[in-house]
Amino acid sequence: MVSIVLASHGTFAEGIKMSGQMIFGPQENVAAVTLMPEMGPDDLRAKLLEAVAGFEDQDQVLFLVDLQGGTPWNQVTLLLGEEGHENWVAVGGLNLPMLVSAYGERMGAETAADVAKAIYSEAKAGVCIKPEDLAPAETAPAAPAPAAPVAGAIPPGTVLGDGHIKIAHCRVDTRLLHGQVATAWTKAINPDRIIVVSDGVAHDELRKTMIVQAAPPGVKAHVIPIKKMIEVAKDPRFGATKAFLLFETPQDVLAAIEGGVDIKNVNIGSMAHSVGKVVVTNAIAMDEADVECLEALQAKGVTFDIRKVPADSPENFEAMMSKAKSELAAQAAQA
């Protein structure tokens, strides 16, 4: 029987698993994997693999994921691209009709792909509205708009706008472009482009593709190394561009600033926990190198906005730093 992993932000996966059992009865080889605020992408990946390891059938696995473009979806996509996982399949937009349909279909299906194809229409049909006249009329898909010209197609030396790229927002987020960024922050900022600045991701074709695909409608996403971002900041062809910059670490931000990128404010949204780091907020963990880097940024006049989403109240930067230093000192004393 095809095994099923339910993956979500927060406890949604656990809740919908319970709801599915109320309708269809207890199910074997079904696991719920949740991404919590204190977790990073690697933590979620480990939980996904742990869930699969508990199944009788680890060859035919169907992942039902809450949101395309979010961290659960991105980590599942990475797993699907690895050798030995050719029969693993993912479907985004998890809802209860989808799950109940999957329980029924897998009873007679041989592969996860068969189940995925069978549940797709059921999941879409489960979306309805009352009164019915509020539903928009079905229309044929519009023809794709012609691609906008990129700066690289503009002759070197051309000056657009005032010749200086507009940095609408700069964010540090271990998960880079995910659900919170693609929805809440992009709507609040309204950028022309999302630019992910990372040497590591820029050389990882799979991650680059996933990030580009996760961009919200109407906003292009690009993945470039730090050196390229420094060049872009000095290129007058980007003078009419309103950019949202995303960095994995504060160290990358510091490198960009030292190279000449004019960043005045940094939103710290997520810094994942790893060995040697201490947890200072429900989304931020730091080590000595992080503390030193943030102090170096502050010395350069950078201000900080500590919050995950625009609706959150910003946390106090000095209090966060004080807690980090205290926790790190205590950790060193115990070593």
mmCIF file of C-alpha atoms in Angstrom:
data_model
loop_
_atom_site.group_PDB
_atom_site.id
_atom_site.type_symbol
_atom_site.label_atom_id
_atom_site.label_comp_id
_atom_site.label_asym_id
_atom_site.label_seq_id
_atom_site.Cartn_x
_atom_site.Cartn_y
_atom_site.Cartn_z
ATOM 1 C CA MET A 1 0.000 0.000 0.000
ATOM 2 C CA VAL A 2 1.247 3.484 -0.879
ATOM 3 C CA SER A 3 2.614 5.302 2.177
ATOM 4 C CA ILE A 4 1.566 8.896 2.880
ATOM 5 C CA VAL A 5 3.397 11.774 4.570
ATOM 6 C CA LEU A 6 1.387 14.870 5.511
ATOM 7 C CA ALA A 7 3.704 17.900 5.751
ATOM 8 C CA SER A 8 2.788 21.370 6.921
ATOM 9 C CA HIS A 9 3.686 24.590 8.682
ATOM 10 C CA GLY A 10 2.670 24.251 12.337
ATOM 11 C CA THR A 11 0.357 21.494 13.517
ATOM 12 C CA PHE A 12 -1.970 21.548 10.506
ATOM 13 C CA ALA A 13 -0.690 18.151 9.317
ATOM 14 C CA GLU A 14 -1.461 16.548 12.676
ATOM 15 C CA GLY A 15 -4.936 18.073 12.769
ATOM 16 C CA ILE A 16 -5.930 17.029 9.262
ATOM 17 C CA LYS A 17 -4.590 13.532 9.928
ATOM 18 C CA MET A 18 -6.986 13.284 12.861
ATOM 19 C CA SER A 19 -9.851 14.673 10.772
ATOM 20 C CA GLY A 20 -9.162 12.135 8.029
ATOM 21 C CA GLN A 21 -9.299 9.287 10.521
ATOM 22 C CA MET A 22 -12.664 10.514 11.822
ATOM 23 C CA ILE A 23 -14.067 10.208 8.305
ATOM 24 C CA PHE A 24 -12.173 7.218 6.901
ATOM 25 C CA GLY A 25 -11.074 5.371 10.020
ATOM 26 C CA PRO A 26 -7.580 4.674 11.421
ATOM 27 C CA GLN A 27 -4.881 4.451 8.762
ATOM 28 C CA GLU A 28 -1.571 2.624 8.661
ATOM 29 C CA ASN A 29 1.553 4.001 6.983
ATOM 30 C CA VAL A 30 0.489 7.623 7.366
ATOM 31 C CA ALA A 31 2.709 10.159 9.167
ATOM 32 C CA ALA A 32 2.320 13.844 9.976
ATOM 33 C CA VAL A 33 5.443 16.021 9.805
ATOM 34 C CA THR A 34 5.270 19.581 11.092
ATOM 35 C CA LEU A 35 7.562 22.571 10.671
ATOM 36 C CA MET A 36 7.713 24.550 13.913
ATOM 37 C CA PRO A 37 9.113 28.096 14.341
ATOM 38 C CA GLU A 38 12.348 26.993 16.007
ATOM 39 C CA MET A 39 13.189 24.509 13.236
ATOM 40 C CA GLY A 40 15.398 24.993 10.198
ATOM 41 C CA PRO A 41 15.214 23.282 6.787
ATOM 42 C CA ASP A 42 17.682 20.562 7.823
ATOM 43 C CA ASP A 43 15.588 19.750 10.899
ATOM 44 C CA LEU A 44 12.494 19.323 8.738
ATOM 45 C CA ARG A 45 14.362 17.175 6.232
ATOM 46 C CA ALA A 46 15.443 14.863 9.052
ATOM 47 C CA LYS A 47 11.841 14.554 10.274
ATOM 48 C CA LEU A 48 10.614 13.750 6.752
ATOM 49 C CA LEU A 49 13.192 10.986 6.342
ATOM 50 C CA GLU A 50 12.415 9.665 9.816
ATOM 51 C CA ALA A 51 8.735 9.460 8.897
ATOM 52 C CA VAL A 52 9.466 7.483 5.727
ATOM 53 C CA ALA A 53 11.819 5.172 7.623
ATOM 54 C CA GLY A 54 8.874 4.109 9.773
ATOM 55 C CA PHE A 55 6.807 2.853 6.815
ATOM 56 C CA GLU A 56 6.546 -0.745 5.615
ATOM 57 C CA ASP A 57 6.648 0.510 2.010
ATOM 58 C CA GLN A 58 9.410 3.093 1.619
ATOM 59 C CA ASP A 59 9.486 2.870 -2.177
ATOM 60 C CA GLN A 60 6.025 4.216 -3.029
ATOM 61 C CA VAL A 61 5.598 7.381 -0.930
ATOM 62 C CA LEU A 62 3.084 10.174 -1.486
ATOM 63 C CA PHE A 63 3.739 13.538 0.160
ATOM 64 C CA LEU A 64 0.681 15.753 0.667
ATOM 65 C CA VAL A 65 1.982 19.239 1.471
ATOM 66 C CA ASP A 66 0.141 22.324 2.660
ATOM 67 C CA LEU A 67 1.674 25.104 0.550
ATOM 68 C CA GLN A 68 3.657 25.175 -2.654
ATOM 69 C CA GLY A 69 6.786 27.288 -2.230
ATOM 70 C CA GLY A 70 6.948 26.891 1.561
ATOM 71 C CA THR A 71 9.757 25.134 3.402
ATOM 72 C CA PRO A 72 7.916 21.779 3.655
ATOM 73 C CA TRP A 73 7.312 21.813 -0.099
ATOM 74 C CA ASN A 74 10.887 22.854 -0.837
ATOM 75 C CA GLN A 75 12.398 20.130 1.345
ATOM 76 C CA VAL A 76 10.108 17.475 -0.125
ATOM 77 C CA THR A 77 11.055 18.629 -3.615
ATOM 78 C CA LEU A 78 14.737 18.240 -2.766
ATOM 79 C CA LEU A 79 14.109 14.701 -1.526
ATOM 80 C CA LEU A 80 12.197 13.807 -4.685
ATOM 81 C CA GLY A 81 15.228 14.784 -6.755
ATOM 82 C CA GLU A 82 17.601 12.423 -4.971
ATOM 83 C CA GLU A 83 18.710 9.029 -6.248
ATOM 84 C CA GLY A 84 16.559 6.192 -4.994
ATOM 85 C CA HIS A 85 13.456 8.339 -4.593
ATOM 86 C CA GLU A 86 12.197 8.030 -8.170
ATOM 87 C CA ASN A 87 8.819 6.669 -7.012
ATOM 88 C CA TRP A 88 8.191 9.407 -4.458
ATOM 89 C CA VAL A 89 5.516 11.947 -5.482
ATOM 90 C CA ALA A 90 4.272 15.237 -3.975
ATOM 91 C CA VAL A 91 0.978 17.116 -4.240
ATOM 92 C CA GLY A 92 0.600 20.644 -2.851
ATOM 93 C CA GLY A 93 -2.477 22.407 -1.502
ATOM 94 C CA LEU A 94 -3.419 19.752 1.069
ATOM 95 C CA ASN A 95 -7.104 19.755 1.995
ATOM 96 C CA LEU A 96 -9.477 17.226 3.565
ATOM 97 C CA PRO A 97 -11.152 16.074 0.312
ATOM 98 C CA MET A 98 -7.661 15.396 -1.063
ATOM 99 C CA LEU A 99 -6.679 13.347 1.969
ATOM 100 C CA VAL A 100 -9.879 11.295 2.117
ATOM 101 C CA SER A 101 -9.602 10.623 -1.610
ATOM 102 C CA ALA A 102 -5.982 9.509 -1.159
ATOM 103 C CA TYR A 103 -7.006 7.031 1.539
ATOM 104 C CA GLY A 104 -9.554 5.498 -0.825
ATOM 105 C CA GLU A 105 -7.410 5.507 -3.946
ATOM 106 C CA ARG A 106 -4.345 3.929 -2.382
ATOM 107 C CA MET A 107 -6.284 0.793 -1.514
ATOM 108 C CA GLY A 108 -6.286 -0.271 -5.166
ATOM 109 C CA ALA A 109 -3.300 1.682 -6.519
ATOM 110 C CA GLU A 110 0.121 0.255 -7.236
ATOM 111 C CA THR A 111 2.099 3.495 -7.250
ATOM 112 C CA ALA A 112 2.171 6.863 -5.516
ATOM 113 C CA ALA A 113 1.916 8.480 -8.949
ATOM 114 C CA ASP A 114 -1.377 6.692 -9.572
ATOM 115 C CA VAL A 115 -2.809 8.029 -6.315
ATOM 116 C CA ALA A 116 -1.559 11.557 -7.011
ATOM 117 C CA LYS A 117 -3.216 11.649 -10.442
ATOM 118 C CA ALA A 118 -6.469 10.277 -9.071
ATOM 119 C CA ILE A 119 -6.824 12.741 -6.172
ATOM 120 C CA TYR A 120 -5.988 15.918 -8.080
ATOM 121 C CA SER A 121 -9.458 16.606 -9.458
ATOM 122 C CA GLU A 122 -11.123 15.618 -6.167
ATOM 123 C CA ALA A 123 -8.994 18.119 -4.276
ATOM 124 C CA LYS A 124 -9.899 20.935 -6.683
ATOM 125 C CA ALA A 125 -13.583 20.007 -6.634
ATOM 126 C CA GLY A 126 -13.527 20.239 -2.840
ATOM 127 C CA VAL A 127 -13.150 24.013 -3.038
ATOM 128 C CA CYS A 128 -16.603 25.590 -3.104
ATOM 129 C CA ILE A 129 -18.454 28.720 -1.986
ATOM 130 C CA LYS A 130 -21.933 29.575 -0.725
ATOM 131 C CA PRO A 131 -23.939 31.281 -2.110
ATOM 132 C CA GLU A 132 -22.833 29.896 -5.462
ATOM 133 C CA ASP A 133 -23.190 33.182 -7.321
ATOM 134 C CA LEU A 134 -20.128 34.494 -5.446
ATOM 135 C CA ALA A 135 -17.917 32.067 -7.346
ATOM 136 C CA PRO A 136 -16.148 33.666 -10.321
ATOM 137 C CA ALA A 137 -17.087 32.416 -13.766
ATOM 138 C CA GLU A 138 -14.738 29.856 -15.246
ATOM 139 C CA THR A 139 -12.494 31.438 -17.852
ATOM 140 C CA ALA A 140 -9.914 30.061 -20.196
ATOM 141 C CA PRO A 141 -6.331 30.610 -19.035
ATOM 142 C CA ALA A 142 -4.873 33.832 -20.346
ATOM 143 C CA ALA A 143 -2.014 33.705 -22.778
ATOM 144 C CA PRO A 144 1.325 34.216 -21.047
ATOM 145 C CA ALA A 145 2.525 37.796 -21.022
ATOM 146 C CA PRO A 146 5.679 38.506 -22.976
ATOM 147 C CA ALA A 147 8.789 38.327 -20.844
ATOM 148 C CA ALA A 148 9.961 41.671 -19.534
ATOM 149 C CA PRO A 149 13.399 42.705 -20.727
ATOM 150 C CA VAL A 150 16.167 41.943 -18.251
ATOM 151 C CA ALA A 151 18.920 44.369 -17.351
ATOM 152 C CA GLY A 152 21.456 42.171 -19.082
ATOM 153 C CA ALA A 153 19.787 42.899 -22.438
ATOM 154 C CA ILE A 154 20.211 46.634 -21.922
ATOM 155 C CA PRO A 155 23.481 48.047 -23.287
ATOM 156 C CA PRO A 156 26.159 48.564 -20.621
ATOM 157 C CA GLY A 157 26.372 52.159 -19.437
ATOM 158 C CA THR A 158 22.648 52.798 -19.852
ATOM 159 C CA VAL A 159 21.243 54.710 -16.893
ATOM 160 C CA LEU A 160 17.717 53.843 -15.783
ATOM 161 C CA GLY A 161 15.963 55.944 -13.152
ATOM 162 C CA ASP A 162 18.591 57.616 -11.002
ATOM 163 C CA GLY A 163 21.090 54.843 -11.678
ATOM 164 C CA HIS A 164 20.905 53.305 -8.188
ATOM 165 C CA ILE A 165 18.992 50.132 -7.367
ATOM 166 C CA LYS A 166 16.235 50.662 -4.767
ATOM 167 C CA ILE A 167 16.511 48.181 -1.895
ATOM 168 C CA ALA A 168 12.958 48.060 -0.609
ATOM 169 C CA HIS A 169 13.692 45.424 2.011
ATOM 170 C CA CYS A 170 16.593 43.247 3.147
ATOM 171 C CA ARG A 171 15.878 40.079 5.125
ATOM 172 C CA VAL A 172 17.978 37.363 6.771
ATOM 173 C CA ASP A 173 16.114 34.072 6.643
ATOM 174 C CA THR A 174 17.666 30.600 6.744
ATOM 175 C CA ARG A 175 14.794 29.300 4.609
ATOM 176 C CA LEU A 176 15.150 32.120 2.051
ATOM 177 C CA LEU A 177 12.049 32.308 -0.181
ATOM 178 C CA HIS A 178 9.183 30.441 1.486
ATOM 179 C CA GLY A 179 5.509 30.935 2.326
ATOM 180 C CA GLN A 180 5.825 33.861 4.743
ATOM 181 C CA VAL A 181 8.151 35.705 2.384
ATOM 182 C CA ALA A 182 6.284 34.889 -0.820
ATOM 183 C CA THR A 183 2.981 36.099 0.612
ATOM 184 C CA ALA A 184 3.041 38.451 3.595
ATOM 185 C CA TRP A 185 6.345 40.239 3.034
ATOM 186 C CA THR A 186 6.058 40.556 -0.730
ATOM 187 C CA LYS A 187 2.582 42.057 -0.403
ATOM 188 C CA ALA A 188 3.825 44.530 2.198
ATOM 189 C CA ILE A 189 6.861 45.577 0.177
ATOM 190 C CA ASN A 190 5.536 45.320 -3.387
ATOM 191 C CA PRO A 191 8.947 44.821 -5.043
ATOM 192 C CA ASP A 192 9.708 44.459 -8.748
ATOM 193 C CA ARG A 193 12.157 41.652 -8.095
ATOM 194 C CA ILE A 194 13.144 39.262 -5.322
ATOM 195 C CA ILE A 195 16.893 38.709 -5.276
ATOM 196 C CA VAL A 196 18.250 35.790 -3.258
ATOM 197 C CA VAL A 197 21.908 36.477 -2.507
ATOM 198 C CA SER A 198 23.809 33.295 -1.668
ATOM 199 C CA ASP A 199 27.029 31.806 -2.982
ATOM 200 C CA GLY A 200 25.893 28.291 -2.068
ATOM 201 C CA VAL A 201 22.412 28.431 -3.562
ATOM 202 C CA ALA A 202 23.637 30.217 -6.696
ATOM 203 C CA HIS A 203 25.633 27.084 -7.575
ATOM 204 C CA ASP A 204 22.809 24.655 -6.751
ATOM 205 C CA GLU A 205 20.606 24.361 -9.828
ATOM 206 C CA LEU A 206 17.805 22.465 -8.072
ATOM 207 C CA ARG A 207 17.485 24.992 -5.243
ATOM 208 C CA LYS A 208 17.670 27.863 -7.721
ATOM 209 C CA THR A 209 14.824 26.373 -9.746
ATOM 210 C CA MET A 210 12.697 25.869 -6.651
ATOM 211 C CA ILE A 211 13.203 29.463 -5.523
ATOM 212 C CA VAL A 212 12.312 30.875 -8.928
ATOM 213 C CA GLN A 213 9.158 28.736 -8.994
ATOM 214 C CA ALA A 214 8.191 29.874 -5.470
ATOM 215 C CA ALA A 215 8.031 33.539 -6.454
ATOM 216 C CA PRO A 216 4.554 35.056 -6.122
ATOM 217 C CA PRO A 217 2.667 36.029 -9.299
ATOM 218 C CA GLY A 218 3.938 39.192 -10.919
ATOM 219 C CA VAL A 219 7.319 39.214 -9.147
ATOM 220 C CA LYS A 220 10.443 37.691 -10.663
ATOM 221 C CA ALA A 221 12.926 35.898 -8.431
ATOM 222 C CA HIS A 222 16.648 35.675 -9.099
ATOM 223 C CA VAL A 223 19.422 33.783 -7.304
ATOM 224 C CA ILE A 224 22.889 35.310 -7.497
ATOM 225 C CA PRO A 225 26.209 35.069 -5.615
ATOM 226 C CA ILE A 226 27.384 37.913 -3.368
ATOM 227 C CA LYS A 227 29.912 39.130 -5.943
ATOM 228 C CA LYS A 228 27.150 39.516 -8.523
ATOM 229 C CA MET A 229 24.985 41.464 -6.050
ATOM 230 C CA ILE A 230 27.868 43.870 -5.539
ATOM 231 C CA GLU A 231 28.098 44.337 -9.314
ATOM 232 C CA VAL A 232 24.331 44.865 -9.590
ATOM 233 C CA ALA A 233 24.438 47.537 -6.886
ATOM 234 C CA LYS A 234 26.930 49.494 -8.977
ATOM 235 C CA ASP A 235 25.182 48.940 -12.320
ATOM 236 C CA PRO A 236 23.108 51.977 -13.457
ATOM 237 C CA ARG A 237 20.889 49.688 -15.550
ATOM 238 C CA PHE A 238 19.165 48.646 -12.295
ATOM 239 C CA GLY A 239 18.289 52.218 -11.336
ATOM 240 C CA ALA A 240 14.577 51.641 -11.922
ATOM 241 C CA THR A 241 14.472 48.350 -9.968
ATOM 242 C CA LYS A 242 12.772 48.018 -6.575
ATOM 243 C CA ALA A 243 14.385 44.951 -5.002
ATOM 244 C CA PHE A 244 13.675 42.686 -2.058
ATOM 245 C CA LEU A 245 16.990 41.114 -0.963
ATOM 246 C CA LEU A 246 17.092 37.766 0.830
ATOM 247 C CA PHE A 247 20.184 36.429 2.620
ATOM 248 C CA GLU A 248 20.710 33.140 4.463
ATOM 249 C CA THR A 249 23.067 34.602 7.069
ATOM 250 C CA PRO A 250 24.096 37.980 8.512
ATOM 251 C CA GLN A 251 27.640 37.158 7.414
ATOM 252 C CA ASP A 252 26.508 37.311 3.790
ATOM 253 C CA VAL A 253 24.859 40.673 4.444
ATOM 254 C CA LEU A 254 28.099 42.005 5.921
ATOM 255 C CA ALA A 255 30.077 40.785 2.905
ATOM 256 C CA ALA A 256 27.641 42.535 0.558
ATOM 257 C CA ILE A 257 27.832 45.814 2.488
ATOM 258 C CA GLU A 258 31.616 45.687 2.600
ATOM 259 C CA GLY A 259 31.521 45.228 -1.185
ATOM 260 C CA GLY A 260 29.479 48.409 -1.618
ATOM 261 C CA VAL A 261 25.810 47.332 -1.438
ATOM 262 C CA ASP A 262 23.899 50.143 0.270
ATOM 263 C CA ILE A 263 21.888 48.298 2.936
ATOM 264 C CA LYS A 264 20.619 50.475 5.783
ATOM 265 C CA ASN A 265 18.144 48.188 7.558
ATOM 266 C CA VAL A 266 18.044 44.408 8.000
ATOM 267 C CA ASN A 267 14.963 42.393 8.903
ATOM 268 C CA ILE A 268 16.041 39.284 10.809
ATOM 269 C CA GLY A 269 13.298 36.735 10.332
ATOM 270 C CA SER A 270 14.895 33.346 10.927
ATOM 271 C CA MET A 271 18.310 32.003 11.911
ATOM 272 C CA ALA A 272 18.126 28.242 12.314
ATOM 273 C CA HIS A 273 19.540 26.389 15.287
ATOM 274 C CA SER A 274 22.591 24.180 14.858
ATOM 275 C CA VAL A 275 25.349 22.750 17.052
ATOM 276 C CA GLY A 276 26.985 25.462 19.150
ATOM 277 C CA LYS A 277 24.146 27.954 18.818
ATOM 278 C CA VAL A 278 21.801 29.158 21.542
ATOM 279 C CA VAL A 279 18.114 29.930 21.041
ATOM 280 C CA VAL A 280 17.324 33.599 21.676
ATOM 281 C CA THR A 281 13.813 33.861 20.181
ATOM 282 C CA ASN A 282 11.368 31.286 18.814
ATOM 283 C CA ALA A 283 12.876 31.769 15.348
ATOM 284 C CA ILE A 284 16.458 32.892 15.959
ATOM 285 C CA ALA A 285 19.510 30.988 17.222
ATOM 286 C CA MET A 286 22.994 32.478 17.393
ATOM 287 C CA ASP A 287 26.619 31.602 18.066
ATOM 288 C CA GLU A 288 29.649 33.787 18.789
ATOM 289 C CA ALA A 289 30.244 34.413 15.088
ATOM 290 C CA ASP A 290 26.657 35.649 14.653
ATOM 291 C CA VAL A 291 26.975 38.003 17.626
ATOM 292 C CA GLU A 292 30.218 39.435 16.278
ATOM 293 C CA CYS A 293 28.745 39.825 12.801
ATOM 294 C CA LEU A 294 25.617 41.640 14.011
ATOM 295 C CA GLU A 295 27.763 43.962 16.124
ATOM 296 C CA ALA A 296 29.904 44.685 13.055
ATOM 297 C CA LEU A 297 26.774 45.495 11.051
ATOM 298 C CA GLN A 298 25.524 47.773 13.821
ATOM 299 C CA ALA A 299 28.901 49.545 13.863
ATOM 300 C CA LYS A 300 28.377 50.316 10.172
ATOM 301 C CA GLY A 301 25.112 52.064 10.986
ATOM 302 C CA VAL A 302 22.749 49.215 10.088
ATOM 303 C CA THR A 303 19.488 49.099 12.035
ATOM 304 C CA PHE A 304 17.545 45.915 12.700
ATOM 305 C CA ASP A 305 13.911 44.819 12.454
ATOM 306 C CA ILE A 306 13.455 41.559 14.378
ATOM 307 C CA ARG A 307 10.208 39.865 13.321
ATOM 308 C CA LYS A 308 8.971 36.968 11.195
ATOM 309 C CA VAL A 309 6.004 38.614 9.444
ATOM 310 C CA PRO A 310 4.846 42.218 8.988
ATOM 311 C CA ALA A 311 1.977 41.775 11.453
ATOM 312 C CA ASP A 312 4.355 40.834 14.307
ATOM 313 C CA SER A 313 5.554 43.424 16.794
ATOM 314 C CA PRO A 314 9.326 43.928 16.357
ATOM 315 C CA GLU A 315 11.505 42.471 19.110
ATOM 316 C CA ASN A 316 14.183 44.512 20.844
ATOM 317 C CA PHE A 317 17.567 44.057 19.185
ATOM 318 C CA GLU A 318 19.636 44.983 22.245
ATOM 319 C CA ALA A 319 17.657 42.585 24.445
ATOM 320 C CA MET A 320 18.167 39.809 21.905
ATOM 321 C CA MET A 321 21.911 40.440 21.778
ATOM 322 C CA SER A 322 22.162 40.565 25.564
ATOM 323 C CA LYS A 323 20.373 37.235 25.862
ATOM 324 C CA ALA A 324 22.610 35.679 23.215
ATOM 325 C CA LYS A 325 25.787 36.775 24.999
ATOM 326 C CA SER A 326 24.488 35.563 28.365
ATOM 327 C CA GLU A 327 23.409 32.173 26.991
ATOM 328 C CA LEU A 328 26.681 31.710 25.107
ATOM 329 C CA ALA A 329 28.709 32.572 28.220
ATOM 330 C CA ALA A 330 26.734 30.037 30.237
ATOM 331 C CA GLN A 331 27.241 27.440 27.509
ATOM 332 C CA ALA A 332 30.994 28.073 27.482
ATOM 333 C CA ALA A 333 31.155 27.780 31.278
ATOM 334 C CA GLN A 334 29.505 24.356 31.124
ATOM 335 C CA ALA A 335 31.816 23.081 28.385
#
